[in-house]
PDB file of C-alpha atoms in Angstrom:
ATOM      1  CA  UNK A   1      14.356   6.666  14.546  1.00 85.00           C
ATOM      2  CA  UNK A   2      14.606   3.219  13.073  1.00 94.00           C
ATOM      3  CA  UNK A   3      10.732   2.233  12.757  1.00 96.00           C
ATOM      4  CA  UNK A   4      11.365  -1.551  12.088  1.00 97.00           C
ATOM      5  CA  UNK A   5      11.348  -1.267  15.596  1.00 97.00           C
ATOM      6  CA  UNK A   6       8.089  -0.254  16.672  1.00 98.00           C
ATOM      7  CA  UNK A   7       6.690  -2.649  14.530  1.00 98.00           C
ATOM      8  CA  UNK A   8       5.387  -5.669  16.478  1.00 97.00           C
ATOM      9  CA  UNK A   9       5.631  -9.538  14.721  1.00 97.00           C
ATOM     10  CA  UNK A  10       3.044 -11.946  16.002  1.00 96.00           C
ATOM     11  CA  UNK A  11       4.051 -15.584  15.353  1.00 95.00           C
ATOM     12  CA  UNK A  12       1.653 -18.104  13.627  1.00 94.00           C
ATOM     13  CA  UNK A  13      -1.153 -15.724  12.590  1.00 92.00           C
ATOM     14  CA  UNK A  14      -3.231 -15.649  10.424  1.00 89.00           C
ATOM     15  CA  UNK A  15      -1.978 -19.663   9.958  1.00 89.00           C
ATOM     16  CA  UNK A  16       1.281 -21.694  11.442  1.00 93.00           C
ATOM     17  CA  UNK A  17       4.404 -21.094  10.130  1.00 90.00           C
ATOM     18  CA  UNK A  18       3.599 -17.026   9.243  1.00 90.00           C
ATOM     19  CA  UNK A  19       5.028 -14.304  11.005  1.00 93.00           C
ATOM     20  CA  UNK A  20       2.816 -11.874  10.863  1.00 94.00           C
ATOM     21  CA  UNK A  21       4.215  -7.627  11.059  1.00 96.00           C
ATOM     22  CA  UNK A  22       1.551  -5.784  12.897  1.00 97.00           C
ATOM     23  CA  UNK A  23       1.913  -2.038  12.150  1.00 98.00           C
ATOM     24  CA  UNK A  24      -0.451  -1.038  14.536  1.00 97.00           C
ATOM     25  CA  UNK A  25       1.941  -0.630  17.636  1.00 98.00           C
ATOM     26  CA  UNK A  26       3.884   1.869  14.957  1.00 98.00           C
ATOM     27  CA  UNK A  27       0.512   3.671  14.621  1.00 98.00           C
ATOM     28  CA  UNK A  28       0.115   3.719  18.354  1.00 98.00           C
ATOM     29  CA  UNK A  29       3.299   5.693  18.582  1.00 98.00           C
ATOM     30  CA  UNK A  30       2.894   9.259  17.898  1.00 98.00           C
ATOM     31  CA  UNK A  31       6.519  10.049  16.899  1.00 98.00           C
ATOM     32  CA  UNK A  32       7.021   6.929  15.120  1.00 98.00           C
ATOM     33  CA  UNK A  33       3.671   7.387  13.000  1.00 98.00           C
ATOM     34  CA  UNK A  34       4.953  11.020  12.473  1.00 98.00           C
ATOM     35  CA  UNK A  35       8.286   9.396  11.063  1.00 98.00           C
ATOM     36  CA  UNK A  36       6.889   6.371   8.688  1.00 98.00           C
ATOM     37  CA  UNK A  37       4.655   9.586   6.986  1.00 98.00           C
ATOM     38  CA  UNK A  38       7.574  12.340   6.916  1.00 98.00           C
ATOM     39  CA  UNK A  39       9.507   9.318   4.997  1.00 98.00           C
ATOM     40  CA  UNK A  40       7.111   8.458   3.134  1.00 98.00           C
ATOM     41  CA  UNK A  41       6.319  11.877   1.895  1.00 98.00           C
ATOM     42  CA  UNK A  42      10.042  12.425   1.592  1.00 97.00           C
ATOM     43  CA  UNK A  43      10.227   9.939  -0.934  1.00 96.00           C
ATOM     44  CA  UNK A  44       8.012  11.657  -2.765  1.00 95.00           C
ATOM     45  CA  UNK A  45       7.621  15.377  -2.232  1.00 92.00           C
ATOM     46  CA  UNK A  46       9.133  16.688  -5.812  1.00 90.00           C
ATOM     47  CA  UNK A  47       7.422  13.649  -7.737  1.00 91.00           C
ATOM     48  CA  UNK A  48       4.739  15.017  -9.896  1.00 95.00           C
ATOM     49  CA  UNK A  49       1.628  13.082  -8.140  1.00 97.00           C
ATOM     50  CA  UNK A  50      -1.739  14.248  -8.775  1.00 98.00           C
ATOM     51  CA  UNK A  51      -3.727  11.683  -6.753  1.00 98.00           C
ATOM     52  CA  UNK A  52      -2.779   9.400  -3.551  1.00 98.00           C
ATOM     53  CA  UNK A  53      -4.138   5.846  -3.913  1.00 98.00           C
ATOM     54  CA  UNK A  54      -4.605   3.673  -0.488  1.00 98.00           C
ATOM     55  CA  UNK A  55      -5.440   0.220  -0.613  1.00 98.00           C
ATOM     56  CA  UNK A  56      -8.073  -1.180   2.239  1.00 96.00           C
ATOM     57  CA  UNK A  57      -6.957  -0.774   4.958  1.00 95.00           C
ATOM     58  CA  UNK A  58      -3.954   0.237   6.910  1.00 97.00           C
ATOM     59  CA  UNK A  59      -3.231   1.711   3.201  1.00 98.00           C
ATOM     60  CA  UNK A  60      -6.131   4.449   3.888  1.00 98.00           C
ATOM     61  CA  UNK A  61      -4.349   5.349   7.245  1.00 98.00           C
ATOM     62  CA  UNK A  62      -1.104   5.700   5.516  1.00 98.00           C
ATOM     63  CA  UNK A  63      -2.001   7.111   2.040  1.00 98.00           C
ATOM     64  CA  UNK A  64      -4.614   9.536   3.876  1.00 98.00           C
ATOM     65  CA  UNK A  65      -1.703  11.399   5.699  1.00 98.00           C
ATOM     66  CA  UNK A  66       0.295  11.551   3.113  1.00 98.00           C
ATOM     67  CA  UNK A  67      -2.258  12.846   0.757  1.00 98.00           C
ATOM     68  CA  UNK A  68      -2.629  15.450   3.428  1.00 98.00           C
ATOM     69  CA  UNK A  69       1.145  16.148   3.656  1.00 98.00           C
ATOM     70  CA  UNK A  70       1.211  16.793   0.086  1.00 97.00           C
ATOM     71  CA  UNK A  71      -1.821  18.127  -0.364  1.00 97.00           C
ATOM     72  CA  UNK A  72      -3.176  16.206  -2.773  1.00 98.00           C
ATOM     73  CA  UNK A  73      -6.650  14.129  -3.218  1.00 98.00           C
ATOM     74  CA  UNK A  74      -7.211  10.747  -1.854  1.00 98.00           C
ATOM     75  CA  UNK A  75      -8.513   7.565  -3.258  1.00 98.00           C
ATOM     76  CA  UNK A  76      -9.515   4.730  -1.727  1.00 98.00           C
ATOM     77  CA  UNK A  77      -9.142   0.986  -3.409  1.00 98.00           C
ATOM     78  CA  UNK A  78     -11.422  -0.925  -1.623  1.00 98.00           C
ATOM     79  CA  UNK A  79     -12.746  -4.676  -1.494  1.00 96.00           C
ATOM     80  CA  UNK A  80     -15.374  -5.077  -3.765  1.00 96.00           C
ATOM     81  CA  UNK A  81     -18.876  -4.432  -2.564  1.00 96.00           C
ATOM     82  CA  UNK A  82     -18.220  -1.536  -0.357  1.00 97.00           C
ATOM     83  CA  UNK A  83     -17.867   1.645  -2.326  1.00 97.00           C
ATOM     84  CA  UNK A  84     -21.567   3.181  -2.759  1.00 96.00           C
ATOM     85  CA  UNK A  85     -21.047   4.710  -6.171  1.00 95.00           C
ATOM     86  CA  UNK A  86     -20.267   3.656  -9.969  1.00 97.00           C
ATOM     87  CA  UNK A  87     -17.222   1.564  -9.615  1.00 98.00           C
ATOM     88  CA  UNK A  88     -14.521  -0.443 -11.579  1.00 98.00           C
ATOM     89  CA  UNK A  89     -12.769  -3.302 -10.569  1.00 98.00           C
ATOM     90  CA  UNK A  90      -9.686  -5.555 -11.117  1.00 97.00           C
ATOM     91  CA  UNK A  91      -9.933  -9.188 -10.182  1.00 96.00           C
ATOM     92  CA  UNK A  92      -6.780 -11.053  -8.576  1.00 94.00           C
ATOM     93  CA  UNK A  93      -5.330 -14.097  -7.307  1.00 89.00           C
ATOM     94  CA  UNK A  94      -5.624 -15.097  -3.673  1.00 81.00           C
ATOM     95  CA  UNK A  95      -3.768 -18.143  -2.486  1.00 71.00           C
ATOM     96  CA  UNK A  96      -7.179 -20.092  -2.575  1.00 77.00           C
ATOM     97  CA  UNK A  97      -9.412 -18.184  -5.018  1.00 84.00           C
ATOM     98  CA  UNK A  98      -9.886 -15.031  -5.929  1.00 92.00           C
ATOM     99  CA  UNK A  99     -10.791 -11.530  -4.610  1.00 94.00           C
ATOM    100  CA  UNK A 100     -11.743  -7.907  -6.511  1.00 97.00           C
ATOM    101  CA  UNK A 101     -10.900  -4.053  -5.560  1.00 98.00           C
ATOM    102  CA  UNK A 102     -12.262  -1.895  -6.888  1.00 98.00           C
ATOM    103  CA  UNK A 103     -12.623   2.600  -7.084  1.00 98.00           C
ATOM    104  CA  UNK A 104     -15.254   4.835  -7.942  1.00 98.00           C
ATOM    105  CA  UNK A 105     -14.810   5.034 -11.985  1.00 97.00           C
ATOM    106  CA  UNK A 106     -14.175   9.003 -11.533  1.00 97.00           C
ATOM    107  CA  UNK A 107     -11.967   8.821  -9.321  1.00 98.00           C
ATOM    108  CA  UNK A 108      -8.974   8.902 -11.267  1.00 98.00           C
ATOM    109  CA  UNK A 109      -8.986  10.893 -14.490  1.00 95.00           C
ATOM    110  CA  UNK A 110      -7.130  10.177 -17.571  1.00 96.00           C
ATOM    111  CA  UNK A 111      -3.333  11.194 -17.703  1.00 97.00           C
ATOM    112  CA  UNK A 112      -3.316  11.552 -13.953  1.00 98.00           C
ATOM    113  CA  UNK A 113      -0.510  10.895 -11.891  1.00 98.00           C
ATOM    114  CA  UNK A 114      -0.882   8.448  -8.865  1.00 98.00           C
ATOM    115  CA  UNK A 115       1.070   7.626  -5.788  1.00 98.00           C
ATOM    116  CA  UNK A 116      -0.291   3.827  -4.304  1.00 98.00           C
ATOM    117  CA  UNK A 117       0.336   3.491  -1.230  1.00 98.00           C
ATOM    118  CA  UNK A 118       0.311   0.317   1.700  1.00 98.00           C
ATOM    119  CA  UNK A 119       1.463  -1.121   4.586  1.00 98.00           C
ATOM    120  CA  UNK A 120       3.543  -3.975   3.385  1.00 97.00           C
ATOM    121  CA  UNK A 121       4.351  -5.474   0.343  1.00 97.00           C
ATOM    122  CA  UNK A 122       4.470  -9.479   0.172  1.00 94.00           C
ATOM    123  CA  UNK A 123       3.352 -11.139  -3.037  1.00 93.00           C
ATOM    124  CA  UNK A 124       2.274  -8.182  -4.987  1.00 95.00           C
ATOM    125  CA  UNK A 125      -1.163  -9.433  -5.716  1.00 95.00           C
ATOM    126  CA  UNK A 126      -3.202  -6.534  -3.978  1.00 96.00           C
ATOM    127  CA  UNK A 127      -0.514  -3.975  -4.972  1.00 98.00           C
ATOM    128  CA  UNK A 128      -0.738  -5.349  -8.816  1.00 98.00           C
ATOM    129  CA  UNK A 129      -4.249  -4.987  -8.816  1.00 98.00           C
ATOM    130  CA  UNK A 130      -4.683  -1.623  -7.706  1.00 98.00           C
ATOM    131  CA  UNK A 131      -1.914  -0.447 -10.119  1.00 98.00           C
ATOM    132  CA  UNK A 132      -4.213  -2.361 -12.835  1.00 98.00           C
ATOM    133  CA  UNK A 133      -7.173  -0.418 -11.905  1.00 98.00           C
ATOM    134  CA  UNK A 134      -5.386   3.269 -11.805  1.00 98.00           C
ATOM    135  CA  UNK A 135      -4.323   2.023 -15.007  1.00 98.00           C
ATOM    136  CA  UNK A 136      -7.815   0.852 -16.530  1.00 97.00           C
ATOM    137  CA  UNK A 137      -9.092   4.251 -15.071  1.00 97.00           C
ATOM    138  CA  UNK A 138      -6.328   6.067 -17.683  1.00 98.00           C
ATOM    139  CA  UNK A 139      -3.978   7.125 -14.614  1.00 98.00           C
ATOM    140  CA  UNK A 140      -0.145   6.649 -14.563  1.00 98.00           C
ATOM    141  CA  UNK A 141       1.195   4.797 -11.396  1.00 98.00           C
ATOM    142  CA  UNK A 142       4.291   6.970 -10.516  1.00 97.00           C
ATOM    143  CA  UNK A 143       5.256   4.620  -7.685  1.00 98.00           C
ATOM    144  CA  UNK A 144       3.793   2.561  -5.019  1.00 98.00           C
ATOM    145  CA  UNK A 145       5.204   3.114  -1.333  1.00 98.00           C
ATOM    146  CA  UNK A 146       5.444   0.720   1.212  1.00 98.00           C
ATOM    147  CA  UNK A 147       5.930   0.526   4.971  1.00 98.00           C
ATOM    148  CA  UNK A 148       7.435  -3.042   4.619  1.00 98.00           C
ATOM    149  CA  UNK A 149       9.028  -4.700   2.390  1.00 98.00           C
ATOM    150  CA  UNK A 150       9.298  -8.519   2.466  1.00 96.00           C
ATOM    151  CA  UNK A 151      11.658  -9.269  -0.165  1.00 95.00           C
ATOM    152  CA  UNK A 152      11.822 -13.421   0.005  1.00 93.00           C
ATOM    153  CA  UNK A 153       8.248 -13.698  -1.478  1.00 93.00           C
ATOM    154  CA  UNK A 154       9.304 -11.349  -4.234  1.00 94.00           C
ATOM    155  CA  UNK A 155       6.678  -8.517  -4.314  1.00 96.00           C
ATOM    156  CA  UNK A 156       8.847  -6.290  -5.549  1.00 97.00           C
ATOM    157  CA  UNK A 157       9.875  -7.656  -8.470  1.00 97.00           C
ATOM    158  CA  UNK A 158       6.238  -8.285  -9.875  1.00 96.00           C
ATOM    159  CA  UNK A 159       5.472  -4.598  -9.615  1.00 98.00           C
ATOM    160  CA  UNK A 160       8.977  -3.575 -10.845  1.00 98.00           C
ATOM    161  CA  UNK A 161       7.974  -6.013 -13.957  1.00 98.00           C
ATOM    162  CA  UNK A 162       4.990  -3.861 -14.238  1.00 97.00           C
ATOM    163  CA  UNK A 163       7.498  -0.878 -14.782  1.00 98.00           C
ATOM    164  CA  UNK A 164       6.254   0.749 -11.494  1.00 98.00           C
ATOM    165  CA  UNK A 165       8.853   2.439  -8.896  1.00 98.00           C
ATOM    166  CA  UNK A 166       8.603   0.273  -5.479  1.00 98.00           C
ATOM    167  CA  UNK A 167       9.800   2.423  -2.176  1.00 98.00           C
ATOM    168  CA  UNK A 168       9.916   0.840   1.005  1.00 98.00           C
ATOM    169  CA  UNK A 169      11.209   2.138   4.362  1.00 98.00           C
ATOM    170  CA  UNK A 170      12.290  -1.176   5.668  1.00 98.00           C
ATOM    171  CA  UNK A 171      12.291  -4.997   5.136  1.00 97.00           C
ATOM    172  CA  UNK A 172      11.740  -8.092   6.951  1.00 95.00           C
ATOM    173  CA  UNK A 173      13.859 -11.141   5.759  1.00 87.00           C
ATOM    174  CA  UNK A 174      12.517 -14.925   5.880  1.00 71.00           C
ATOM    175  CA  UNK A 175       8.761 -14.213   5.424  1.00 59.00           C
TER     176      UNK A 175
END
């Protein structure tokens, strides 16, 4: 099953000139949902992963099966303000401004290997922010899967800088 196809691109949103890749009709497709997580957990099945990682949001539908298809715990990177515990946070650029995610500061022990996992990777920013907070925390980033890869904007390089694995199941050229 070739998922790029069940994933629907809506012209000129959120601004003109983006082509935004809605993964939601993939979601709404039982067998093609069941695909993008078997892949996703076949990159990863004999990795030594202690932790999955999900950035907000489509990364918590994602990273939440596959924690459960490995059977491993799940963690949740979320916008700041909306985790109720003790939290630490990582601050990164947005194309005007700033934004922070941030985790519960026991979340993710020291030594402990993480899987991050999202829908799509673009610029990197999110991505190398949560990979900076699993690090702050004392974890090791083992890699950080992707639905999507859209290799123009060069995502992929930033996080391979960062001497993390990137694994993607396909790509979307001219984005």
């Amino acid at each position: 099953m070739d998922i790029k196809d069940l994933i629907r691109t809506i012209p000129d949103y959120p601004k003109p000139g983006i082509m935004f890749r809605d993964i939601t009709t993939l979601l709404n497709d039982a067998r093609g949902f069941r695909c993008t997580i078997d892949q996703l957990v076949q990159l990863n099945v004999v990795a030594k992963i202690d932790i999955v990682a999900g950035i907000e949001a489509r990364g918590f539908i994602l990273g939440g099966a596959v924690a459960h298809q490995l059977g491993k715990p799940f963690v949740p990177i979320r916008k700041k303000g909306k985790l109720p515990g003790e939290t630490i946070g990582v601050e990164y650029a947005l194309e005007y401004g700033t934004d922070t995610v941030e985790m519960h500061i026991d979340a993710v022990t020291d030594g402990q290997c993480v899987l991050v996992v999202d829908d799509l990777i673009a610029t990197g920013g999110t991505a190398e922010a949560a990979i900076k907070l699993v690090r702050q925390a004392g974890g090791k980033v083992i890699a950080a899967s992707f639905v999507i890869d859209l290799p123009d904007i060069g995502g992929r390089k930033k996080l391979e800088d960062m001497g993390v694995e990137v694994q993607t199941l396909c790509e979307f050229e001219g984005d």
